[in-house]
mmCIF file of C-alpha atoms in Angstrom:
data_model
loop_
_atom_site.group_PDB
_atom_site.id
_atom_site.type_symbol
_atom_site.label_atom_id
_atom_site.label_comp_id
_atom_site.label_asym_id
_atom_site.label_seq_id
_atom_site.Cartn_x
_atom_site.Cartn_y
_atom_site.Cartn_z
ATOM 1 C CA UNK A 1 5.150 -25.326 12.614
ATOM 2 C CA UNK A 2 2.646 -23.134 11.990
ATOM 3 C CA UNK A 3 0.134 -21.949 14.599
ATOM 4 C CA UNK A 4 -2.869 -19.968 13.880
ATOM 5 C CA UNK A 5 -3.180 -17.348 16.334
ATOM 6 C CA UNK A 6 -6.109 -18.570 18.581
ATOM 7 C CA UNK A 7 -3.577 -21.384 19.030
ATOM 8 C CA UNK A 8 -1.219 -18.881 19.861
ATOM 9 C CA UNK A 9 -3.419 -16.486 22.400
ATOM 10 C CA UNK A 10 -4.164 -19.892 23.820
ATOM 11 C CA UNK A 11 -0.632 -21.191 24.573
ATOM 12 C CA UNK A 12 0.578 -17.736 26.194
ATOM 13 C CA UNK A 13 -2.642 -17.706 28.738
ATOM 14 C CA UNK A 14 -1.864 -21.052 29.558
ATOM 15 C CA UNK A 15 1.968 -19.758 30.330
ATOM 16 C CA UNK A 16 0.576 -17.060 32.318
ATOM 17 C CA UNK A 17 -1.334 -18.958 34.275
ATOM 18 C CA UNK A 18 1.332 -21.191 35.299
ATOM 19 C CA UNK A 19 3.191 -18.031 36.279
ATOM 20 C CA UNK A 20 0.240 -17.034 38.563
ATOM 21 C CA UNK A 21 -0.091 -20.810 39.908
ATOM 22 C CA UNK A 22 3.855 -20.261 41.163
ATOM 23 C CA UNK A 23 3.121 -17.269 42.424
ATOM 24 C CA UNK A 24 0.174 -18.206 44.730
ATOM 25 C CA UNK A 25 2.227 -21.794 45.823
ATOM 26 C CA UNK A 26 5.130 -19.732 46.810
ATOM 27 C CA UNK A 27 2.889 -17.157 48.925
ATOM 28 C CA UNK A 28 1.126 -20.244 50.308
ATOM 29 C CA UNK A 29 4.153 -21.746 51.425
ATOM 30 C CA UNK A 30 5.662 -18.614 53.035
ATOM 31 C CA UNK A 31 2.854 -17.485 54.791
ATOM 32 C CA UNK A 32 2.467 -20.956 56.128
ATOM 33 C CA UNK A 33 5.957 -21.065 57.273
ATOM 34 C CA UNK A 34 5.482 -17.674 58.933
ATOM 35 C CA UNK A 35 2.020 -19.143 61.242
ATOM 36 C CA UNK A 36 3.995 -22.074 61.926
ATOM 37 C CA UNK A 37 4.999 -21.769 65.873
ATOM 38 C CA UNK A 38 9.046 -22.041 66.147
ATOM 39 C CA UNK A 39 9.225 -25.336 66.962
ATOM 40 C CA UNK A 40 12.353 -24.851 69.560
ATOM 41 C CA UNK A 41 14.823 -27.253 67.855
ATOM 42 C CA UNK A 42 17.042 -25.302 65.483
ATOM 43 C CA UNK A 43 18.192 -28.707 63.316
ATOM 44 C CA UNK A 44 14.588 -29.006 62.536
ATOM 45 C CA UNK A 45 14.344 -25.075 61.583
ATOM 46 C CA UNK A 46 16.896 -25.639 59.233
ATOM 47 C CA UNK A 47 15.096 -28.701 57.868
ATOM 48 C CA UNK A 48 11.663 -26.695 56.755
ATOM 49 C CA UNK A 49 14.108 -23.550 55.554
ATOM 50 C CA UNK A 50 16.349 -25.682 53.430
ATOM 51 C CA UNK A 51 13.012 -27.590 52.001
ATOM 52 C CA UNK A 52 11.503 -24.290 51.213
ATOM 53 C CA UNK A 53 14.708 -23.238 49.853
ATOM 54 C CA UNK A 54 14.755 -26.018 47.655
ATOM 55 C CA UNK A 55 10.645 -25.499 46.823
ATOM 56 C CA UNK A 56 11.443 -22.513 46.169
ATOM 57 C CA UNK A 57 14.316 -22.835 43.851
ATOM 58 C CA UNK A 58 12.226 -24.948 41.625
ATOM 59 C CA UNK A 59 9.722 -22.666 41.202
ATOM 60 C CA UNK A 60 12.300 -20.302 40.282
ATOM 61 C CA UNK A 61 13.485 -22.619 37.807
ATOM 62 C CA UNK A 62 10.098 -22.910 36.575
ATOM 63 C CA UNK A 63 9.224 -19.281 36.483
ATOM 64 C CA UNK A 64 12.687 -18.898 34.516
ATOM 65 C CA UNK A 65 11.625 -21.585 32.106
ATOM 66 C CA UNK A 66 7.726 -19.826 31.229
ATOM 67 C CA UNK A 67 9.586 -16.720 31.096
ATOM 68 C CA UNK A 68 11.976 -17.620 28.227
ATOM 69 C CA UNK A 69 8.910 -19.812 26.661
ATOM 70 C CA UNK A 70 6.827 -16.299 26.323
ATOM 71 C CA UNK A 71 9.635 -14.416 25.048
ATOM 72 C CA UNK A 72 9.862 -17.077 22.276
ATOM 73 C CA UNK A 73 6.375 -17.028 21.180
ATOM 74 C CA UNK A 74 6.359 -13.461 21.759
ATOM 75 C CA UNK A 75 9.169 -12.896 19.400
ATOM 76 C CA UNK A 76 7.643 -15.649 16.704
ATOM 77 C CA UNK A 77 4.307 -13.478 16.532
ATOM 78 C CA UNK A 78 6.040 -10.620 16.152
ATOM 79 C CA UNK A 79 8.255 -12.225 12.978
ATOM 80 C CA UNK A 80 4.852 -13.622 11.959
ATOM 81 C CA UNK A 81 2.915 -10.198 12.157
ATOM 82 C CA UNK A 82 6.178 -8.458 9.997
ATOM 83 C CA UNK A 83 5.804 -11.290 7.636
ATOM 84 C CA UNK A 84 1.908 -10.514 6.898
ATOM 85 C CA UNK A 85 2.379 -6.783 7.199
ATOM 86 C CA UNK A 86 5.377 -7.279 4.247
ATOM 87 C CA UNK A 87 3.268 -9.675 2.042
ATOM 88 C CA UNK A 88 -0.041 -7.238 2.991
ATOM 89 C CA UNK A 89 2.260 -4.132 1.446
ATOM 90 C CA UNK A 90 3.553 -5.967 -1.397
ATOM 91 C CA UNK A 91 0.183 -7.124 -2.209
ATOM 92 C CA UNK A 92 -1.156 -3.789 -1.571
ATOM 93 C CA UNK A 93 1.529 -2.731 -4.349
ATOM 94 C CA UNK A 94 0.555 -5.095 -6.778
ATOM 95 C CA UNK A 95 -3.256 -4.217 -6.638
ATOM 96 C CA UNK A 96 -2.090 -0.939 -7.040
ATOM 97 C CA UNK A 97 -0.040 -1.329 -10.351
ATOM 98 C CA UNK A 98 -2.985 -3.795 -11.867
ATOM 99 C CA UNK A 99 -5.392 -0.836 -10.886
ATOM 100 C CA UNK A 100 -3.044 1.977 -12.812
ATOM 101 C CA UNK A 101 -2.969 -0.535 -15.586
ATOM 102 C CA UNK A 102 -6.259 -1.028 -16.051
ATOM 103 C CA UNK A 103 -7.251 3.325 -15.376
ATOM 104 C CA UNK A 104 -4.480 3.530 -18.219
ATOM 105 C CA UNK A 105 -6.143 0.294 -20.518
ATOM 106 C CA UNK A 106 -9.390 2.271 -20.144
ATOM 107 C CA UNK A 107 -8.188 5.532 -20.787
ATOM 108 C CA UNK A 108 -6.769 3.895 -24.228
ATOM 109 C CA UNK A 109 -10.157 2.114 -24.936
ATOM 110 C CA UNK A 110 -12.019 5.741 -24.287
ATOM 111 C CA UNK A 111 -9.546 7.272 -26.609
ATOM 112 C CA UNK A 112 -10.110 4.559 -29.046
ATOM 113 C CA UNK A 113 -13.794 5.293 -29.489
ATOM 114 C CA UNK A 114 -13.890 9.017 -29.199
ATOM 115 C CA UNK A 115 -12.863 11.853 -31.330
ATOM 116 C CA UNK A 116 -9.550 13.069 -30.763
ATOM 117 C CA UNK A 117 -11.032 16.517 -31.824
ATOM 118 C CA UNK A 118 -14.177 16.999 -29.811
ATOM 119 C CA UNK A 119 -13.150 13.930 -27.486
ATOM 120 C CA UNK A 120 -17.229 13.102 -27.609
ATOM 121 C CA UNK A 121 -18.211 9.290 -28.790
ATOM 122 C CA UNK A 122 -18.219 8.087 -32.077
ATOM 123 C CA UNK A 123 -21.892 7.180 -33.444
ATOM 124 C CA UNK A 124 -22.580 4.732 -36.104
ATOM 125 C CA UNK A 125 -24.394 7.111 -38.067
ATOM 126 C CA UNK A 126 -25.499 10.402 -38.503
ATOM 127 C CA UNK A 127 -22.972 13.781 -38.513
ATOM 128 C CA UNK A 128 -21.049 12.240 -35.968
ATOM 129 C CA UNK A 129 -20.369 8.527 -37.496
ATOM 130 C CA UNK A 130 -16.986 7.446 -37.679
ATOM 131 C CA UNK A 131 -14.630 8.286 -40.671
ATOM 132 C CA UNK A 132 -10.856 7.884 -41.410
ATOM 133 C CA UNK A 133 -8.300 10.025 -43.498
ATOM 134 C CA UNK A 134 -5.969 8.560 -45.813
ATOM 135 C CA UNK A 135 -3.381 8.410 -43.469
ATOM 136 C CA UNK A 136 -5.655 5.943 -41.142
ATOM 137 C CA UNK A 137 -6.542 8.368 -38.195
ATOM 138 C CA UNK A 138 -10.315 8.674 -36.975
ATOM 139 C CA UNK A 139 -12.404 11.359 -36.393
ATOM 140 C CA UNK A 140 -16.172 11.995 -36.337
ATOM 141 C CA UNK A 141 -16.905 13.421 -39.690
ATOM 142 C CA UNK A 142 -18.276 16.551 -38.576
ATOM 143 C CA UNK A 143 -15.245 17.507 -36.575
ATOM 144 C CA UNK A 144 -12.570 16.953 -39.608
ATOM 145 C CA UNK A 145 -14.422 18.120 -42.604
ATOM 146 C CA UNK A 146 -14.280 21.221 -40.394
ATOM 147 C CA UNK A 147 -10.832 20.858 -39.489
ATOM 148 C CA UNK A 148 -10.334 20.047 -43.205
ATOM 149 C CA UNK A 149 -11.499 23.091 -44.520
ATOM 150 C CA UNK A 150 -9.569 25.032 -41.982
ATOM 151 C CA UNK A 151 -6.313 23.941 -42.711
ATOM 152 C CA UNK A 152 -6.168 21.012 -45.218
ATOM 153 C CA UNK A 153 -4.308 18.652 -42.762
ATOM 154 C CA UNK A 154 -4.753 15.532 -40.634
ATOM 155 C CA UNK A 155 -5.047 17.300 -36.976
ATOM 156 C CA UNK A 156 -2.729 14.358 -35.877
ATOM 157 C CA UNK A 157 -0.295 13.858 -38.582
ATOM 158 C CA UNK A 158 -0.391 16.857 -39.951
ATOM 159 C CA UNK A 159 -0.210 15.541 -43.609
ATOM 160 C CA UNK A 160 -2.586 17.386 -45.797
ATOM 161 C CA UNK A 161 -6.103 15.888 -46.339
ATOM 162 C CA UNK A 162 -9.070 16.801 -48.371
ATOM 163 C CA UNK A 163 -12.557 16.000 -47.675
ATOM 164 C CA UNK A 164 -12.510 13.350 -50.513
ATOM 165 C CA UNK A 165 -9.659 11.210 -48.568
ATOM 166 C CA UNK A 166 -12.785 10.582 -45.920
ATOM 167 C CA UNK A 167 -13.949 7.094 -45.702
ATOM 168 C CA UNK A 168 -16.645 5.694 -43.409
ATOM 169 C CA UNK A 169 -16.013 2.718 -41.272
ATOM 170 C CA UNK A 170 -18.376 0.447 -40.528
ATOM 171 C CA UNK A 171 -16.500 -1.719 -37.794
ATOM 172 C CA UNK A 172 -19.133 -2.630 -34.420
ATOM 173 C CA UNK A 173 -16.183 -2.873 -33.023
ATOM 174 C CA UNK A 174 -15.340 0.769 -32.771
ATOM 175 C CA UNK A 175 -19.338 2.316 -31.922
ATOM 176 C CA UNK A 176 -19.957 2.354 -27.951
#
């Protein structure tokens, strides 16, 4: 059975209370046994000591009975509160792998439309439009003819390259 915990707060008060209800009967009951005049007969001394005896045996019984009730709930919200703090982590954990997932989907989609020399966004056009080598790598034209006539190789692959292996792409897929 599941309780929500205004239900909960709720049924310990009410436990408490009882406690304090006991409490106050049993002082009522002793303090009016100690104004009461001794009534001379000692059978009928006995009488109002063996009913307050028995009174207060009950309430004892009682007491004993809350008592062990608000240990019980006490020690369900506690199994409740480690079984939201657990779920709470592991979802805490799984937020955090989706989050490093998507940092490291992004980080591939940057790389995907920038230059892996000058790591600046391809453009569509211009000296910076997007170009591939024979081998299929991408660079902004700009950046490889340079690195072309340096040293005659893919910067990547490292297989050699000239500037007429350079092809334009005209994907909209790959422009920001």
């Amino acid at each position: 059975m599941s309780w929500s915990s205004t239900d909960a707060l709720g049924h310990l008060q009410t436990l408490v209370t009882r406690l304090k209800v006991l409490q106050n009967l049993e002082i009522l009951i002793l303090n009016a046994e100690q104004q009461e005049q001794p009534v001379g007969e000692l059978q009928e001394q006995v009488r109002r000591l063996e009913l307050i005896r028995s009174q207060m045996t009950l309430f004892n019984t009682e007491r004993l009975s809350i008592v062990e009730q608000l240990h019980q709930n006490f020690a369900h919200h506690v199994s409740v509160q480690h079984h939201i703090s657990f779920a709470l982590r592991q979802g805490f954990g799984e937020l955090r792998e989706g989050l490093n997932a998507l940092h490291y989907r992004m980080n591939r989609m940057s790389e995907d439309i920038t230059c892996p020399i000058c790591l600046a966004p391809w453009t569509s056009q211009g000296r910076h439009r997007v170009v591939s080598l024979r081998c299929g790598h991408l660079f902004g034209s700009i950046c490889i003819r340079t690195a072309i006539r340096r040293s005659h190789r893919c910067p990547i692959c490292r297989r050699r390259a000239r500037n007429s292996d350079l092809r334009r792409i005209f994907s909209q897929r790959v422009f920001p």
